PDB file of C-alpha atoms in Angstrom:
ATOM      1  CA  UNK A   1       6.707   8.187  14.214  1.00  0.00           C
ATOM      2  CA  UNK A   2       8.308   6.201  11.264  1.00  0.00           C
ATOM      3  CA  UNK A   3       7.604   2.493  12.125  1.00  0.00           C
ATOM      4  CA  UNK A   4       9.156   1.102   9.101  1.00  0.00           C
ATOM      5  CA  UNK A   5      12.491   2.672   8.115  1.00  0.00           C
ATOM      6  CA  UNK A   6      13.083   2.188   4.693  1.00  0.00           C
ATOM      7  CA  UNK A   7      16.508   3.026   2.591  1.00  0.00           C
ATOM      8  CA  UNK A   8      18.219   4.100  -0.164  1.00  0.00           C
ATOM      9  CA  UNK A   9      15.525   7.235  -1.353  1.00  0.00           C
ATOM     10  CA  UNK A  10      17.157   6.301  -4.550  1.00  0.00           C
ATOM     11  CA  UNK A  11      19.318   3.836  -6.155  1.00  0.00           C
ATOM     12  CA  UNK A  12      20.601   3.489  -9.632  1.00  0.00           C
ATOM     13  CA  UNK A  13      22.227   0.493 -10.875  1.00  0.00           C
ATOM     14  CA  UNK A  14      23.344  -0.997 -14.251  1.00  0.00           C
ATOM     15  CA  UNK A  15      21.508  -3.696 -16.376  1.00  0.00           C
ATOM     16  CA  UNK A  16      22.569  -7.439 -14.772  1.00  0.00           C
ATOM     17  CA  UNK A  17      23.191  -5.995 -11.410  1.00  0.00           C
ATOM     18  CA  UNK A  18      21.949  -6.392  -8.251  1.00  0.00           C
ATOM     19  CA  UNK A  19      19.454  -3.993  -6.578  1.00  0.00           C
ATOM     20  CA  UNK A  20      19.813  -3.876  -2.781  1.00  0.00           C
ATOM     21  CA  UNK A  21      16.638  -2.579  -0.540  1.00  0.00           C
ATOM     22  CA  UNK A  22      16.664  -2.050   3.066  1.00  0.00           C
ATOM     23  CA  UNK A  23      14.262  -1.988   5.278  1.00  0.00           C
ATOM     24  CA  UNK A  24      14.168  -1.896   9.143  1.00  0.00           C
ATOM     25  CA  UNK A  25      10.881  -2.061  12.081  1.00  0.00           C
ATOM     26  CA  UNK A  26      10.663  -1.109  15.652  1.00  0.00           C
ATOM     27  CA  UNK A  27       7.275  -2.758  16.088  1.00  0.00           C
ATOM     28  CA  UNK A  28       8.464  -6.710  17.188  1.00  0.00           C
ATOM     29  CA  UNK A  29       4.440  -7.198  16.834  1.00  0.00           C
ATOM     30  CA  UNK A  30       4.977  -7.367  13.151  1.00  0.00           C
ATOM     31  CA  UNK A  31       4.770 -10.428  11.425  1.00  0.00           C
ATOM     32  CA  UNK A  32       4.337 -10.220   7.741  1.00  0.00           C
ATOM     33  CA  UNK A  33       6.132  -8.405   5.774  1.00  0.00           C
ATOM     34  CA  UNK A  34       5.154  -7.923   2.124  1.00  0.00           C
ATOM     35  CA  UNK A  35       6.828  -5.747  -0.790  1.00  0.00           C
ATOM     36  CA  UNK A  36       5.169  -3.838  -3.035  1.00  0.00           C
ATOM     37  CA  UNK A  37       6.473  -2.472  -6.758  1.00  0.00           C
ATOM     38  CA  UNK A  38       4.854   0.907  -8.078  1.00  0.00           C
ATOM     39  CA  UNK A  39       4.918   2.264 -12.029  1.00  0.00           C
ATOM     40  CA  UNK A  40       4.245   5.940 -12.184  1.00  0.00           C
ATOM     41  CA  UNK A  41       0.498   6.091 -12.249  1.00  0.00           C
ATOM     42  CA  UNK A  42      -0.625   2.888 -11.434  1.00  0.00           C
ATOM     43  CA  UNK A  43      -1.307   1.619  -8.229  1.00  0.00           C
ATOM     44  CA  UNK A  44       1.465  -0.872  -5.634  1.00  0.00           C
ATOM     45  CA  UNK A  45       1.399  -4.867  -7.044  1.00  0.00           C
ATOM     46  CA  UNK A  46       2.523  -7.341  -4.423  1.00  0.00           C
ATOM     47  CA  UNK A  47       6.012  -8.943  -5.480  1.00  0.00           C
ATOM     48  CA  UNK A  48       6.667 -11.321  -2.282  1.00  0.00           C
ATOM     49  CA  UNK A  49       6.060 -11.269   1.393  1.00  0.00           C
ATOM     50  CA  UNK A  50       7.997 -13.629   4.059  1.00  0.00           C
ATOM     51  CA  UNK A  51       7.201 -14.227   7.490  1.00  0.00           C
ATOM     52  CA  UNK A  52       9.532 -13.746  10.189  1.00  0.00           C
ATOM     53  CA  UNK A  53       9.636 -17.759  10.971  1.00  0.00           C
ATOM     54  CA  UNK A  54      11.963 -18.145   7.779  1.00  0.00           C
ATOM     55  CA  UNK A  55      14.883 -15.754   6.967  1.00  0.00           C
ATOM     56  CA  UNK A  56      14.858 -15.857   3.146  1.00  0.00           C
ATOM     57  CA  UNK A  57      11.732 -16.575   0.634  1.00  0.00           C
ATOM     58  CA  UNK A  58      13.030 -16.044  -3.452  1.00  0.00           C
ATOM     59  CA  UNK A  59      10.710 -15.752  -5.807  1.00  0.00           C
ATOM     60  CA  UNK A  60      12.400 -15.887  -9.532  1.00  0.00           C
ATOM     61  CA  UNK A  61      14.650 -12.734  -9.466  1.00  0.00           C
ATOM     62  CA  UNK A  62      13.268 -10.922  -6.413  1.00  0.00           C
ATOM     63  CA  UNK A  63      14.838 -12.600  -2.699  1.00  0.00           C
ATOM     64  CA  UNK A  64      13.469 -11.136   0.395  1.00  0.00           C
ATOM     65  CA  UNK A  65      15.941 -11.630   3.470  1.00  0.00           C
ATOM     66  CA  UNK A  66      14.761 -11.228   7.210  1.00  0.00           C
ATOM     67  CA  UNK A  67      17.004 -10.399  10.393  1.00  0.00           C
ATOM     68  CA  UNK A  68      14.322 -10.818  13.124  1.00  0.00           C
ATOM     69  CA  UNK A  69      17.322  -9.965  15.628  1.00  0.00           C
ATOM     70  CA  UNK A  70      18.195  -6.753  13.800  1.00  0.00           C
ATOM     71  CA  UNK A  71      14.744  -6.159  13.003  1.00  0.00           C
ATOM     72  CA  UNK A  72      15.977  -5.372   9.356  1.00  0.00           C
ATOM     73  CA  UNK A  73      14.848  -7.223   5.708  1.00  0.00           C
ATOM     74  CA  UNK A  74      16.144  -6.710   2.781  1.00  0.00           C
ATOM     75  CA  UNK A  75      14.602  -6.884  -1.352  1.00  0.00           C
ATOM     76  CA  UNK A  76      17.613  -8.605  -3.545  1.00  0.00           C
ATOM     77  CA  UNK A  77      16.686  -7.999  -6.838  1.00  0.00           C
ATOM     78  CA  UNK A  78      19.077 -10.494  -9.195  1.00  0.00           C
ATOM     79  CA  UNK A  79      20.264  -9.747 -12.913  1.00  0.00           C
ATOM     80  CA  UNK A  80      18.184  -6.267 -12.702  1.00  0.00           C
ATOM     81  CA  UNK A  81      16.473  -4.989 -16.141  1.00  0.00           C
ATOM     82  CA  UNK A  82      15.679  -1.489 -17.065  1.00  0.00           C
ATOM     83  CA  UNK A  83      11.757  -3.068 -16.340  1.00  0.00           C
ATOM     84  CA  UNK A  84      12.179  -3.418 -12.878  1.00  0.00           C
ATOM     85  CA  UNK A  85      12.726   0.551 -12.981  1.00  0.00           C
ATOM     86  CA  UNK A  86      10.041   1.698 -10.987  1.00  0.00           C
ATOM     87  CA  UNK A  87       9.201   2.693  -6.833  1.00  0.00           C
ATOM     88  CA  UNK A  88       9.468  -0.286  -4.417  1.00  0.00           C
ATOM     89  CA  UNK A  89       8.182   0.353  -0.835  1.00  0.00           C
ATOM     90  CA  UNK A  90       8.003  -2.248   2.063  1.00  0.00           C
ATOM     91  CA  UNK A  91       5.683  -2.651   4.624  1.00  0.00           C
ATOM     92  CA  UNK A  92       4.650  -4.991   7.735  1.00  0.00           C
ATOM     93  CA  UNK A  93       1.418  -5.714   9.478  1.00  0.00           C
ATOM     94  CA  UNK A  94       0.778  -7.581  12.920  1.00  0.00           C
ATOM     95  CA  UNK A  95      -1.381 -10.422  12.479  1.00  0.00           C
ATOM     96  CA  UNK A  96      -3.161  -9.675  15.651  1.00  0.00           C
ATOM     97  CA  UNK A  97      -7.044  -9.064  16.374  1.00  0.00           C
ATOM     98  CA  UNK A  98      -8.194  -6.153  15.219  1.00  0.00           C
ATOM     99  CA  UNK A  99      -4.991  -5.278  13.444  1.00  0.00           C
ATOM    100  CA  UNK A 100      -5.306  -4.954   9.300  1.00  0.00           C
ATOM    101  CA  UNK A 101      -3.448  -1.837   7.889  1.00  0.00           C
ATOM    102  CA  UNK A 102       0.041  -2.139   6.425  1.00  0.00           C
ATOM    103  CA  UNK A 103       2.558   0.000   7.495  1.00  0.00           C
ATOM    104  CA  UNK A 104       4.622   1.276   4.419  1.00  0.00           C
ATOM    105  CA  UNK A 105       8.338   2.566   4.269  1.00  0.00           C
ATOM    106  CA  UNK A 106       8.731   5.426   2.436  1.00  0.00           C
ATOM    107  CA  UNK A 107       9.830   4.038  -0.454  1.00  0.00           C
ATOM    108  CA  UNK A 108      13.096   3.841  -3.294  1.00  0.00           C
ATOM    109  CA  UNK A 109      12.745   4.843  -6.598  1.00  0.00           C
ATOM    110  CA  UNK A 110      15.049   2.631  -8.829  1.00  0.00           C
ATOM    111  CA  UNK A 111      16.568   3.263 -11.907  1.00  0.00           C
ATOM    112  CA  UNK A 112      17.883  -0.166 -13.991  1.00  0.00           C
ATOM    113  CA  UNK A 113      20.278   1.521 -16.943  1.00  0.00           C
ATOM    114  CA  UNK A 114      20.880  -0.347 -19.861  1.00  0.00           C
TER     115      UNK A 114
ATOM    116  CA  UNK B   1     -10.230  -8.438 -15.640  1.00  0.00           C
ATOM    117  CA  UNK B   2     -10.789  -9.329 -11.723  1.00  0.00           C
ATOM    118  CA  UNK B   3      -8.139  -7.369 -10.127  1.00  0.00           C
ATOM    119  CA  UNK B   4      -9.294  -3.847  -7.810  1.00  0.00           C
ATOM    120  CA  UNK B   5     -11.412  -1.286  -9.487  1.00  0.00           C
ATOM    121  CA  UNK B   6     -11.348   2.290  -8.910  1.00  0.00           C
ATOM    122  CA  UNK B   7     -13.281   5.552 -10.345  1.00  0.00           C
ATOM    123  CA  UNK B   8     -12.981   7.690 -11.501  1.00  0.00           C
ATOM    124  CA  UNK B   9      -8.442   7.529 -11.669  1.00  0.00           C
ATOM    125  CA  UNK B  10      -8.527  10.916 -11.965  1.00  0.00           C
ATOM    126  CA  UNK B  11     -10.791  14.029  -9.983  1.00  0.00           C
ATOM    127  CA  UNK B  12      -9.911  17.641 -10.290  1.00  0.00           C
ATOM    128  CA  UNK B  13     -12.080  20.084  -7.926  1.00  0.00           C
ATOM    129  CA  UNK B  14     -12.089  23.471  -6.653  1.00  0.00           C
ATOM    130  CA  UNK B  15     -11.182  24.104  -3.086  1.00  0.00           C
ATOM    131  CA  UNK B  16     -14.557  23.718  -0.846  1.00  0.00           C
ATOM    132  CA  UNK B  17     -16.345  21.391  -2.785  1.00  0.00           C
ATOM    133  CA  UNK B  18     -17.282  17.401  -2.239  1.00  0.00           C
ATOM    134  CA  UNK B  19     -15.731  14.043  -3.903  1.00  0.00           C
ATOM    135  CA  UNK B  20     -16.606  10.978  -3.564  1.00  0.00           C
ATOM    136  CA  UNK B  21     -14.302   8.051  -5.340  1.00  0.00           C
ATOM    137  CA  UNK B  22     -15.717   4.251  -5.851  1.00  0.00           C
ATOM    138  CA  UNK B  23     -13.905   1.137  -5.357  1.00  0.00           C
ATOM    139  CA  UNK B  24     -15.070  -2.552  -6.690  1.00  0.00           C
ATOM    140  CA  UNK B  25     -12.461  -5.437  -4.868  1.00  0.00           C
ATOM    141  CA  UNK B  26     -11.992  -8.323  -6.248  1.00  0.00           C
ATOM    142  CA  UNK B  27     -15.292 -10.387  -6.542  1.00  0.00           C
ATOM    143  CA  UNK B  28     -14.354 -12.705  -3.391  1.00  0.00           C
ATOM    144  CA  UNK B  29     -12.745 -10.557  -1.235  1.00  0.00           C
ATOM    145  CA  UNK B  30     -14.471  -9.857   1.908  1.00  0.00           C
ATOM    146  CA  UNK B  31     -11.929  -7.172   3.264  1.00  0.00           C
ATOM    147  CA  UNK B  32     -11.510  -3.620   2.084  1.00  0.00           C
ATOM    148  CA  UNK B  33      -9.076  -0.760   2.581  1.00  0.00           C
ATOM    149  CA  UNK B  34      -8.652   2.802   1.821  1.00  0.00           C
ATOM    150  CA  UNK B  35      -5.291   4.196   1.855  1.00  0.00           C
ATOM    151  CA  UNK B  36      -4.087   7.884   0.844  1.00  0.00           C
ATOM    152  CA  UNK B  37      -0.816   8.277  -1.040  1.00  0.00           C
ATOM    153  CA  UNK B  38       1.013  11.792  -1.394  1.00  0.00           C
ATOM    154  CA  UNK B  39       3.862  12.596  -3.542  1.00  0.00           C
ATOM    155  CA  UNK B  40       7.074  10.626  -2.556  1.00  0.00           C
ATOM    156  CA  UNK B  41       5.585   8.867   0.060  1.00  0.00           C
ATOM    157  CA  UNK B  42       4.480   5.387   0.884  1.00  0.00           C
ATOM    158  CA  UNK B  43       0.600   5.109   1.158  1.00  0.00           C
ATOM    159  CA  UNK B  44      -1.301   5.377   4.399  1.00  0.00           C
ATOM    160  CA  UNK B  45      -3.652   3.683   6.270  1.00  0.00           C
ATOM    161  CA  UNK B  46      -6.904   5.355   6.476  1.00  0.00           C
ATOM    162  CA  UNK B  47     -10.034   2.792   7.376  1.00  0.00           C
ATOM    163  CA  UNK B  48     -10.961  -0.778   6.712  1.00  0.00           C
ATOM    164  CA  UNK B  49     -14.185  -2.872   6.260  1.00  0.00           C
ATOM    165  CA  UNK B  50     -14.934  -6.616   6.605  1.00  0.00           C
ATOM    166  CA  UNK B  51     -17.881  -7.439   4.884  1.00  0.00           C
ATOM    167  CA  UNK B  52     -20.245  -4.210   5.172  1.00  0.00           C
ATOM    168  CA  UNK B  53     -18.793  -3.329   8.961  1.00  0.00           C
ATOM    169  CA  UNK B  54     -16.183  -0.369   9.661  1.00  0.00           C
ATOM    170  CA  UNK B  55     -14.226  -1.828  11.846  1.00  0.00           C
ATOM    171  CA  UNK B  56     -10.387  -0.032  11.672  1.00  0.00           C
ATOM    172  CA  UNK B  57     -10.166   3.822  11.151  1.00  0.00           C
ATOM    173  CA  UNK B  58      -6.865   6.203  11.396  1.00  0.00           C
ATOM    174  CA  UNK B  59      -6.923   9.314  13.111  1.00  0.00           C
ATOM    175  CA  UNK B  60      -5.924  10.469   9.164  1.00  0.00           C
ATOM    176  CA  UNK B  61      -9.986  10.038   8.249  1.00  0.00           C
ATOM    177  CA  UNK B  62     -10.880  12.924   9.942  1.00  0.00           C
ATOM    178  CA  UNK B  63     -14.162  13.771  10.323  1.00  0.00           C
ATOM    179  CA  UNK B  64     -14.776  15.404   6.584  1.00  0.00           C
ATOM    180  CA  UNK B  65     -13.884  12.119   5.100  1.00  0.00           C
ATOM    181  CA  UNK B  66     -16.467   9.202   5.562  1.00  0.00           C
ATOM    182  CA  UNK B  67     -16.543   5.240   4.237  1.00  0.00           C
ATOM    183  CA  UNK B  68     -19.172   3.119   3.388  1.00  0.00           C
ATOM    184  CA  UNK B  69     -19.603  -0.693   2.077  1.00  0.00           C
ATOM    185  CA  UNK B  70     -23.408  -0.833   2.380  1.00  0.00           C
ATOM    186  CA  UNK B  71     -23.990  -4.256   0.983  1.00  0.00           C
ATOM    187  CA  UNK B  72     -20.247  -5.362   1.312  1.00  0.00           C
ATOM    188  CA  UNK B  73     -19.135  -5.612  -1.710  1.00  0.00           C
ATOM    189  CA  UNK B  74     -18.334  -1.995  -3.330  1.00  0.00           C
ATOM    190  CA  UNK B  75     -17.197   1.202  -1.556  1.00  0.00           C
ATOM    191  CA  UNK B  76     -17.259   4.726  -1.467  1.00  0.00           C
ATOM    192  CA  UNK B  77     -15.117   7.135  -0.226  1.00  0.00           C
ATOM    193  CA  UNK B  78     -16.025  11.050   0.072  1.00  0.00           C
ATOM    194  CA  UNK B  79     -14.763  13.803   1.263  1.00  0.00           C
ATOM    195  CA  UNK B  80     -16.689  16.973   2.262  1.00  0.00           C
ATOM    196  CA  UNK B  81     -15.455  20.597   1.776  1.00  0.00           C
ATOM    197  CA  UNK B  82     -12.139  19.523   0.194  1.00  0.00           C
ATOM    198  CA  UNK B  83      -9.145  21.644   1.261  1.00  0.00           C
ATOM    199  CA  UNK B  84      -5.692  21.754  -1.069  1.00  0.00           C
ATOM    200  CA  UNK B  85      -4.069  19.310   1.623  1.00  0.00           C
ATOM    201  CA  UNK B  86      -6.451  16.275   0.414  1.00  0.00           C
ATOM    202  CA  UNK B  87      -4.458  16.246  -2.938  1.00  0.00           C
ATOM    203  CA  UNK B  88      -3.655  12.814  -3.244  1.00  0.00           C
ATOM    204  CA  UNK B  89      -3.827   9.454  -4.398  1.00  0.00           C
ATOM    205  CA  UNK B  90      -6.744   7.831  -2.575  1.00  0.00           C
ATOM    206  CA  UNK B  91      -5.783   3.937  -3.229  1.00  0.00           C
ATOM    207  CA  UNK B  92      -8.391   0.848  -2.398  1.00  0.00           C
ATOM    208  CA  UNK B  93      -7.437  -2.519  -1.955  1.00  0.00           C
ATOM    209  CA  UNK B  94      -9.227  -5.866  -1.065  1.00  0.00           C
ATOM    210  CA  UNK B  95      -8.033  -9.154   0.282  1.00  0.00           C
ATOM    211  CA  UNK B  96      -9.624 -12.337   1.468  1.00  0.00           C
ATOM    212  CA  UNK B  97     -10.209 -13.530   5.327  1.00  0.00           C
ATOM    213  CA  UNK B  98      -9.774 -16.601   3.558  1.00  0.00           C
ATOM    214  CA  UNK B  99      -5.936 -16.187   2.941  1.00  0.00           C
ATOM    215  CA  UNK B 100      -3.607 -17.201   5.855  1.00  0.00           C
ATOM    216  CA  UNK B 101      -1.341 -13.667   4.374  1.00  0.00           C
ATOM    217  CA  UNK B 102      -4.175 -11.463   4.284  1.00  0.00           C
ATOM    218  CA  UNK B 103      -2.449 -10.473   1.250  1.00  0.00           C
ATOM    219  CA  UNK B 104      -3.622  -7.514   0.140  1.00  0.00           C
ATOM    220  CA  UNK B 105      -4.267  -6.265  -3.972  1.00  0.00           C
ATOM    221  CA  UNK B 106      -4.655  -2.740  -4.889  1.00  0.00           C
ATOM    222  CA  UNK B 107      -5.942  -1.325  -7.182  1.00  0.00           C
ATOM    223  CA  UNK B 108      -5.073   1.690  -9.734  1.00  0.00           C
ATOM    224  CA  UNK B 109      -5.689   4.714  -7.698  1.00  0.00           C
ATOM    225  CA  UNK B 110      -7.914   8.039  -7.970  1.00  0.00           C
ATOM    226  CA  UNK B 111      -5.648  10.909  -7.946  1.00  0.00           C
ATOM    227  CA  UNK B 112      -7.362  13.833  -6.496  1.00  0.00           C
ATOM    228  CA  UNK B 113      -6.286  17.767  -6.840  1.00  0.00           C
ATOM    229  CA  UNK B 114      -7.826  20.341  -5.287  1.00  0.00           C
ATOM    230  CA  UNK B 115      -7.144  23.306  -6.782  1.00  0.00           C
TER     231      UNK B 115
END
């Protein structure tokens, strides 16, 4: 059972675009929801979280949106440069007792193109 | 640099045999995680320590695999008679009780193949 839904597999978009991310939960226990950005090789890096009590947090380029009614959030990356190419996966995590482990989507692999 | 240590990154072994990977968190981070990542996949939980106590474990960490923190601070991961379907990355990452996120940092990865 896939708890966090995440979409496209893939996306490719030009340099100075915008890179869309979907994600979407079934779990209305979750309450944090971070994103992580992958390079080939290397292990995820945190880029920004939100918590479902707001429904936007940006951080320079990267937005995160949150639809606690659709259960769906979203990674808006702004002005996208061929270094942002890499995997991007979200994930969410109850904050209850007892309760640690992220839940990952399965991730999209992004291309920027110059 | 303080970020999430792992060795070795990379473990080739035959079919059968044991592995055991290390992980250093970040100096004040009391909380600890293994995860396993496969090919094209997000990673997955597999256990979690606070301090030098076990205290989350996935029914992924079957009984070959085992954890330990013994003096909370570094951990080991090993797996016994390793079959071709542990092939993975094997991912650590630490965060602080401390942090009202419980944001957690990973760290590099060991990529295991069993050939």
């Amino acid at each position: 059972q896939q708890q966090v839904k995440q979409s496209p597999q893939s996306l490719i978009v030009q340099k100075g675009g915008i890179s869309i991310i979907n994600c979407a939960y079934e779990n209305t226990a979750f309450d944090y929801f971070p994103w992580y950005q992958q390079f080939p090789g290397k292990g995820p890096a945190l880029l920004i979280a939100i918590r479902p009590d707001v429904s936007e947090k940006k951080e320079g380029r990267f937005t995160i949106s949150f639809n606690k009614s659709a259960k769906q959030f979203s990674l808006h990356i702004m002005d996208s440069q061929p270094g942002d190419s890499a995997t991007y996966f979200c994930a969410a995590k109850t904050s209850g007792a007892g309760s640690y482990q992220l839940t990952f989507g399965k991730g999209t692999k992004l291309s920027v193109i110059p | 640099d303080t970020g999430v240590s792992q060795n070795p990154r990379h473990k080739i072994t035959k079919r059968g045999q044991n592995v055991t990977f290390r992980c250093d968190p970040i100096s004040e981070h009391n909380r600890l995680y293994w995860y396993r990542q496969t090919l094209g996949q997000g990673p997955e939980f597999l256990t979690y320590f606070q301090n030098e106590a076990q205290l989350e474990k996935s029914r992924l960490l079957s009984d070959r695999f085992s954890a330990e923190r013994p003096k909370g601070s570094f951990s080991t991961l090993e797996i016994q008679r390793t079959e071709q379907g542990d092939s993975a990355m094997y991912l650590c990452a630490s965060s602080s009780a401390g942090s009202s996120y419980n944001e957690q940092f990973f760290g590099p990865g060991t990529r295991l193949t069993v050939l």
